[in-house]
């Protein structure tokens, strides 16, 4: 008879079962062999609290990323780099603002207009009216005369038709001519010389047709203070005066007798509205303030160069003594303003924080640079360093850091000041990579937290039991 109940197990089977049982790592302790103590309860609660705290801390550390950086030779092989700018000039009219580019390869672009936008400012220095985009200074007609100034004077009993104004006779002139138009000129100015015969002919016809407008002229070389008081920035400046006060804006139409007569009649209220744009009509009713906001972008070579802004005109000579280049840099950066490269700075605070080094991508934002004296201008020196970021959603995202230093430069009296942004590309670049933790490291640490906490507090519990020998619950 089988002593194992007919199941077919012998002595060998029992030994095999015992051998398998020895491999059980999780042997169960019978409940009747355990006991509960007050110290054990406290240690259990403490173990739960510690595990929860360590679990939260480990999960938070796993969700965060670390950004490591290194210096290496810039691998970027692009020939051109995009320069983005937005600058407000508070005392230069949009008609005179010129944007020029120069670099060491010989690039020399004068009065760049492509992808350049200009806005006129109000009396608070804010954008008021759109001046134009990609617009060049329009061609201006200049009337030629066979007669010289001497011939015109000889035909008028040896005197010219317009009135020479000075601080001595200006009040009397304005008192007898409540409405007047005055030519502020410099004898050395070639445009003033070309205008002079036309101006005298215009004065003659204004008297003949009884327009009711006084025509005068001021020599700004002989009367420098007078022209400074009127803030004459360019020669010739043709300014409409009402009761001795300037009524802006200045005339900017064609320099012909017919155009000047039409302008005078319209401003005096005698001319009829003309739908055609003859260059003389102007919205003189609007508030007018000097100042211009210039914005846009340029594709520049990846070599040392500079962007400079100055007062310049195709039909005027700029008065260097009255050029005030006080300005605010609203934005200046390199690289693409949109897409991954442009939006990466806005996203970085949500993905591990923004590194301090990247905050230099637009260091001149909203900085104000005043010049309190004439013949001075700021020069801004920019060191451009490429930063390659291999994280977030786009591989090898490039952001350009800028190290900026600005200083005031003095100019000679005859020189026209310029705002200069001089840049130099660094041959080295910063490479940044995100280093995160693997999922299996996270799981391993969680298991270590659970096991380590349980074991450590178990040892403490055993020690306390031996010392205090607490009573059973």
PDB file of C-alpha atoms in Angstrom, residues 181-365:
ATOM      1  CA  UNK A 181       6.951 130.762 -45.995  1.00  0.00           C
ATOM      2  CA  UNK A 182      10.656 130.978 -45.204  1.00  0.00           C
ATOM      3  CA  UNK A 183      13.669 129.331 -46.811  1.00  0.00           C
ATOM      4  CA  UNK A 184      16.319 128.429 -44.224  1.00  0.00           C
ATOM      5  CA  UNK A 185      19.467 127.881 -46.270  1.00  0.00           C
ATOM      6  CA  UNK A 186      23.254 127.733 -46.187  1.00  0.00           C
ATOM      7  CA  UNK A 187      25.282 129.466 -48.942  1.00  0.00           C
ATOM      8  CA  UNK A 188      27.582 126.447 -49.320  1.00  0.00           C
ATOM      9  CA  UNK A 189      24.671 124.018 -49.846  1.00  0.00           C
ATOM     10  CA  UNK A 190      24.409 122.905 -53.491  1.00  0.00           C
ATOM     11  CA  UNK A 191      20.650 122.294 -53.172  1.00  0.00           C
ATOM     12  CA  UNK A 192      20.182 125.781 -51.772  1.00  0.00           C
ATOM     13  CA  UNK A 193      22.082 127.217 -54.719  1.00  0.00           C
ATOM     14  CA  UNK A 194      19.857 125.353 -57.171  1.00  0.00           C
ATOM     15  CA  UNK A 195      16.739 126.509 -55.346  1.00  0.00           C
ATOM     16  CA  UNK A 196      17.718 130.203 -55.112  1.00  0.00           C
ATOM     17  CA  UNK A 197      16.500 131.341 -58.590  1.00  0.00           C
ATOM     18  CA  UNK A 198      13.290 129.325 -58.216  1.00  0.00           C
ATOM     19  CA  UNK A 199      12.676 130.873 -54.800  1.00  0.00           C
ATOM     20  CA  UNK A 200      13.008 134.392 -56.181  1.00  0.00           C
ATOM     21  CA  UNK A 201      10.701 133.595 -59.091  1.00  0.00           C
ATOM     22  CA  UNK A 202       8.208 132.120 -56.646  1.00  0.00           C
ATOM     23  CA  UNK A 203       8.361 135.270 -54.501  1.00  0.00           C
ATOM     24  CA  UNK A 204       7.789 137.377 -57.618  1.00  0.00           C
ATOM     25  CA  UNK A 205       4.715 135.414 -58.699  1.00  0.00           C
ATOM     26  CA  UNK A 206       3.325 135.306 -55.163  1.00  0.00           C
ATOM     27  CA  UNK A 207       3.286 139.126 -55.249  1.00  0.00           C
ATOM     28  CA  UNK A 208       1.865 139.267 -58.759  1.00  0.00           C
ATOM     29  CA  UNK A 209      -0.999 136.921 -57.962  1.00  0.00           C
ATOM     30  CA  UNK A 210      -1.574 138.550 -54.583  1.00  0.00           C
ATOM     31  CA  UNK A 211      -1.462 135.217 -52.744  1.00  0.00           C
ATOM     32  CA  UNK A 212      -1.189 137.007 -49.417  1.00  0.00           C
ATOM     33  CA  UNK A 213       1.858 135.077 -48.291  1.00  0.00           C
ATOM     34  CA  UNK A 214       5.165 136.627 -47.328  1.00  0.00           C
ATOM     35  CA  UNK A 215       8.253 134.989 -48.826  1.00  0.00           C
ATOM     36  CA  UNK A 216      11.491 135.250 -46.876  1.00  0.00           C
ATOM     37  CA  UNK A 217      14.835 133.549 -46.451  1.00  0.00           C
ATOM     38  CA  UNK A 218      17.349 133.112 -43.627  1.00  0.00           C
ATOM     39  CA  UNK A 219      21.091 132.606 -44.044  1.00  0.00           C
ATOM     40  CA  UNK A 220      21.852 129.996 -41.392  1.00  0.00           C
ATOM     41  CA  UNK A 221      25.594 130.595 -41.636  1.00  0.00           C
ATOM     42  CA  UNK A 222      25.205 134.279 -40.807  1.00  0.00           C
ATOM     43  CA  UNK A 223      22.428 133.657 -38.265  1.00  0.00           C
ATOM     44  CA  UNK A 224      23.322 130.347 -36.641  1.00  0.00           C
ATOM     45  CA  UNK A 225      21.489 130.959 -33.388  1.00  0.00           C
ATOM     46  CA  UNK A 226      18.296 131.850 -35.222  1.00  0.00           C
ATOM     47  CA  UNK A 227      18.387 128.553 -37.106  1.00  0.00           C
ATOM     48  CA  UNK A 228      19.204 126.645 -33.931  1.00  0.00           C
ATOM     49  CA  UNK A 229      16.162 128.185 -32.256  1.00  0.00           C
ATOM     50  CA  UNK A 230      14.058 126.992 -35.199  1.00  0.00           C
ATOM     51  CA  UNK A 231      15.747 123.552 -35.006  1.00  0.00           C
ATOM     52  CA  UNK A 232      16.727 123.530 -38.664  1.00  0.00           C
ATOM     53  CA  UNK A 233      18.091 120.067 -39.354  1.00  0.00           C
ATOM     54  CA  UNK A 234      18.624 120.178 -43.124  1.00  0.00           C
ATOM     55  CA  UNK A 235      19.241 122.724 -45.869  1.00  0.00           C
ATOM     56  CA  UNK A 236      17.165 123.983 -47.511  1.00  0.00           C
ATOM     57  CA  UNK A 237      14.231 123.844 -45.103  1.00  0.00           C
ATOM     58  CA  UNK A 238      11.068 125.468 -46.455  1.00  0.00           C
ATOM     59  CA  UNK A 239       8.898 126.234 -43.455  1.00  0.00           C
ATOM     60  CA  UNK A 240       5.373 127.608 -43.279  1.00  0.00           C
ATOM     61  CA  UNK A 241       4.966 130.276 -40.594  1.00  0.00           C
ATOM     62  CA  UNK A 242       1.768 131.569 -39.027  1.00  0.00           C
ATOM     63  CA  UNK A 243       2.075 134.639 -36.827  1.00  0.00           C
ATOM     64  CA  UNK A 244       5.779 134.004 -36.545  1.00  0.00           C
ATOM     65  CA  UNK A 245       5.400 130.414 -35.402  1.00  0.00           C
ATOM     66  CA  UNK A 246       6.212 127.293 -37.361  1.00  0.00           C
ATOM     67  CA  UNK A 247       3.219 125.331 -38.697  1.00  0.00           C
ATOM     68  CA  UNK A 248       4.554 121.851 -39.313  1.00  0.00           C
ATOM     69  CA  UNK A 249       5.301 119.818 -41.316  1.00  0.00           C
ATOM     70  CA  UNK A 250       7.877 121.462 -43.563  1.00  0.00           C
ATOM     71  CA  UNK A 251       7.361 121.602 -47.314  1.00  0.00           C
ATOM     72  CA  UNK A 252       8.731 118.506 -49.077  1.00  0.00           C
ATOM     73  CA  UNK A 253       7.268 118.797 -52.563  1.00  0.00           C
ATOM     74  CA  UNK A 254       8.814 119.653 -55.908  1.00  0.00           C
ATOM     75  CA  UNK A 255      11.038 122.719 -56.083  1.00  0.00           C
ATOM     76  CA  UNK A 256       9.338 124.428 -58.960  1.00  0.00           C
ATOM     77  CA  UNK A 257       7.537 127.759 -59.129  1.00  0.00           C
ATOM     78  CA  UNK A 258       4.181 126.133 -59.939  1.00  0.00           C
ATOM     79  CA  UNK A 259       4.438 123.602 -57.090  1.00  0.00           C
ATOM     80  CA  UNK A 260       5.408 126.285 -54.581  1.00  0.00           C
ATOM     81  CA  UNK A 261       2.579 128.558 -55.697  1.00  0.00           C
ATOM     82  CA  UNK A 262       0.032 125.768 -55.410  1.00  0.00           C
ATOM     83  CA  UNK A 263       1.306 124.898 -51.943  1.00  0.00           C
ATOM     84  CA  UNK A 264       1.123 128.522 -50.782  1.00  0.00           C
ATOM     85  CA  UNK A 265      -2.409 128.943 -52.121  1.00  0.00           C
ATOM     86  CA  UNK A 266      -3.598 125.721 -50.476  1.00  0.00           C
ATOM     87  CA  UNK A 267      -2.170 126.622 -47.111  1.00  0.00           C
ATOM     88  CA  UNK A 268      -3.499 130.158 -47.396  1.00  0.00           C
ATOM     89  CA  UNK A 269      -6.940 128.699 -48.169  1.00  0.00           C
ATOM     90  CA  UNK A 270      -7.188 129.996 -51.742  1.00  0.00           C
ATOM     91  CA  UNK A 271      -6.364 126.885 -53.777  1.00  0.00           C
ATOM     92  CA  UNK A 272      -8.852 124.173 -54.639  1.00  0.00           C
ATOM     93  CA  UNK A 273      -8.244 120.594 -53.640  1.00  0.00           C
ATOM     94  CA  UNK A 274      -6.395 118.651 -56.267  1.00  0.00           C
ATOM     95  CA  UNK A 275      -6.887 114.891 -56.408  1.00  0.00           C
ATOM     96  CA  UNK A 276      -3.613 114.420 -58.207  1.00  0.00           C
ATOM     97  CA  UNK A 277      -0.475 113.955 -56.153  1.00  0.00           C
ATOM     98  CA  UNK A 278       1.661 116.800 -57.417  1.00  0.00           C
ATOM     99  CA  UNK A 279       4.094 116.595 -54.521  1.00  0.00           C
ATOM    100  CA  UNK A 280       3.012 119.898 -53.028  1.00  0.00           C
ATOM    101  CA  UNK A 281      -0.123 118.881 -51.152  1.00  0.00           C
ATOM    102  CA  UNK A 282       0.474 117.848 -47.566  1.00  0.00           C
ATOM    103  CA  UNK A 283      -1.602 116.896 -44.566  1.00  0.00           C
ATOM    104  CA  UNK A 284      -0.523 119.939 -42.593  1.00  0.00           C
ATOM    105  CA  UNK A 285      -3.546 119.750 -40.302  1.00  0.00           C
ATOM    106  CA  UNK A 286      -2.118 116.723 -38.445  1.00  0.00           C
ATOM    107  CA  UNK A 287       0.057 116.970 -35.360  1.00  0.00           C
ATOM    108  CA  UNK A 288       3.630 116.684 -36.433  1.00  0.00           C
ATOM    109  CA  UNK A 289       6.630 115.802 -34.301  1.00  0.00           C
ATOM    110  CA  UNK A 290      10.164 114.860 -35.263  1.00  0.00           C
ATOM    111  CA  UNK A 291      11.016 111.275 -34.540  1.00  0.00           C
ATOM    112  CA  UNK A 292      10.927 107.922 -36.267  1.00  0.00           C
ATOM    113  CA  UNK A 293      10.769 104.257 -35.330  1.00  0.00           C
ATOM    114  CA  UNK A 294      12.806 102.117 -37.723  1.00  0.00           C
ATOM    115  CA  UNK A 295      12.429  98.339 -37.740  1.00  0.00           C
ATOM    116  CA  UNK A 296      13.193  95.463 -40.047  1.00  0.00           C
ATOM    117  CA  UNK A 297      15.813  92.861 -40.783  1.00  0.00           C
ATOM    118  CA  UNK A 298      18.929  92.502 -42.929  1.00  0.00           C
ATOM    119  CA  UNK A 299      20.880  89.502 -44.170  1.00  0.00           C
ATOM    120  CA  UNK A 300      24.512  90.199 -43.327  1.00  0.00           C
ATOM    121  CA  UNK A 301      27.721  88.270 -43.888  1.00  0.00           C
ATOM    122  CA  UNK A 302      29.092  86.272 -40.976  1.00  0.00           C
ATOM    123  CA  UNK A 303      32.103  88.579 -40.699  1.00  0.00           C
ATOM    124  CA  UNK A 304      32.806  91.737 -38.673  1.00  0.00           C
ATOM    125  CA  UNK A 305      30.618  94.604 -39.858  1.00  0.00           C
ATOM    126  CA  UNK A 306      28.376  97.388 -38.701  1.00  0.00           C
ATOM    127  CA  UNK A 307      24.903  98.782 -39.107  1.00  0.00           C
ATOM    128  CA  UNK A 308      24.732 102.542 -38.798  1.00  0.00           C
ATOM    129  CA  UNK A 309      21.848 104.972 -38.773  1.00  0.00           C
ATOM    130  CA  UNK A 310      22.274 108.612 -39.644  1.00  0.00           C
ATOM    131  CA  UNK A 311      20.437 111.604 -41.021  1.00  0.00           C
ATOM    132  CA  UNK A 312      20.779 111.654 -44.794  1.00  0.00           C
ATOM    133  CA  UNK A 313      18.816 113.016 -47.725  1.00  0.00           C
ATOM    134  CA  UNK A 314      19.044 112.921 -51.498  1.00  0.00           C
ATOM    135  CA  UNK A 315      17.827 116.527 -51.807  1.00  0.00           C
ATOM    136  CA  UNK A 316      19.168 118.198 -48.664  1.00  0.00           C
ATOM    137  CA  UNK A 317      22.405 118.917 -46.905  1.00  0.00           C
ATOM    138  CA  UNK A 318      22.148 117.789 -43.292  1.00  0.00           C
ATOM    139  CA  UNK A 319      22.928 120.370 -40.632  1.00  0.00           C
ATOM    140  CA  UNK A 320      25.456 118.535 -38.477  1.00  0.00           C
ATOM    141  CA  UNK A 321      25.128 121.139 -35.731  1.00  0.00           C
ATOM    142  CA  UNK A 322      21.501 120.123 -35.111  1.00  0.00           C
ATOM    143  CA  UNK A 323      21.670 116.335 -35.409  1.00  0.00           C
ATOM    144  CA  UNK A 324      20.432 114.768 -32.178  1.00  0.00           C
ATOM    145  CA  UNK A 325      20.628 110.974 -32.192  1.00  0.00           C
ATOM    146  CA  UNK A 326      18.958 110.188 -28.874  1.00  0.00           C
ATOM    147  CA  UNK A 327      17.443 106.743 -29.350  1.00  0.00           C
ATOM    148  CA  UNK A 328      15.966 103.652 -27.747  1.00  0.00           C
ATOM    149  CA  UNK A 329      16.803 100.118 -28.848  1.00  0.00           C
ATOM    150  CA  UNK A 330      13.497  98.261 -28.692  1.00  0.00           C
ATOM    151  CA  UNK A 331      14.961  95.066 -30.096  1.00  0.00           C
ATOM    152  CA  UNK A 332      18.234  93.870 -31.574  1.00  0.00           C
ATOM    153  CA  UNK A 333      19.046  90.210 -32.151  1.00  0.00           C
ATOM    154  CA  UNK A 334      20.592  87.801 -34.610  1.00  0.00           C
ATOM    155  CA  UNK A 335      18.956  84.727 -36.125  1.00  0.00           C
ATOM    156  CA  UNK A 336      15.440  83.795 -37.114  1.00  0.00           C
ATOM    157  CA  UNK A 337      12.725  85.622 -35.139  1.00  0.00           C
ATOM    158  CA  UNK A 338      10.116  82.895 -35.811  1.00  0.00           C
ATOM    159  CA  UNK A 339      10.106  79.135 -35.845  1.00  0.00           C
ATOM    160  CA  UNK A 340      12.072  76.905 -33.452  1.00  0.00           C
ATOM    161  CA  UNK A 341      15.008  79.295 -33.115  1.00  0.00           C
ATOM    162  CA  UNK A 342      12.779  82.243 -32.331  1.00  0.00           C
ATOM    163  CA  UNK A 343      10.293  80.574 -30.000  1.00  0.00           C
ATOM    164  CA  UNK A 344      12.730  78.425 -28.050  1.00  0.00           C
ATOM    165  CA  UNK A 345      13.426  81.173 -25.501  1.00  0.00           C
ATOM    166  CA  UNK A 346       9.758  81.480 -24.676  1.00  0.00           C
ATOM    167  CA  UNK A 347       9.373  77.730 -24.199  1.00  0.00           C
ATOM    168  CA  UNK A 348      12.483  77.126 -22.145  1.00  0.00           C
ATOM    169  CA  UNK A 349      11.033  78.334 -18.818  1.00  0.00           C
ATOM    170  CA  UNK A 350       8.543  75.445 -19.067  1.00  0.00           C
ATOM    171  CA  UNK A 351      11.245  72.877 -19.789  1.00  0.00           C
ATOM    172  CA  UNK A 352      13.867  73.012 -17.109  1.00  0.00           C
ATOM    173  CA  UNK A 353      14.335  76.757 -16.824  1.00  0.00           C
ATOM    174  CA  UNK A 354      16.167  79.271 -18.958  1.00  0.00           C
ATOM    175  CA  UNK A 355      19.966  79.137 -18.603  1.00  0.00           C
ATOM    176  CA  UNK A 356      21.586  82.431 -17.686  1.00  0.00           C
ATOM    177  CA  UNK A 357      23.735  82.382 -20.810  1.00  0.00           C
ATOM    178  CA  UNK A 358      20.707  82.393 -23.116  1.00  0.00           C
ATOM    179  CA  UNK A 359      19.278  85.506 -21.538  1.00  0.00           C
ATOM    180  CA  UNK A 360      21.854  87.505 -23.525  1.00  0.00           C
ATOM    181  CA  UNK A 361      20.086  86.891 -26.855  1.00  0.00           C
ATOM    182  CA  UNK A 362      18.586  90.419 -26.750  1.00  0.00           C
ATOM    183  CA  UNK A 363      20.521  92.316 -24.032  1.00  0.00           C
ATOM    184  CA  UNK A 364      19.737  95.792 -25.413  1.00  0.00           C
ATOM    185  CA  UNK A 365      15.959  95.399 -25.262  1.00  0.00           C
TER     186      UNK A 365
END
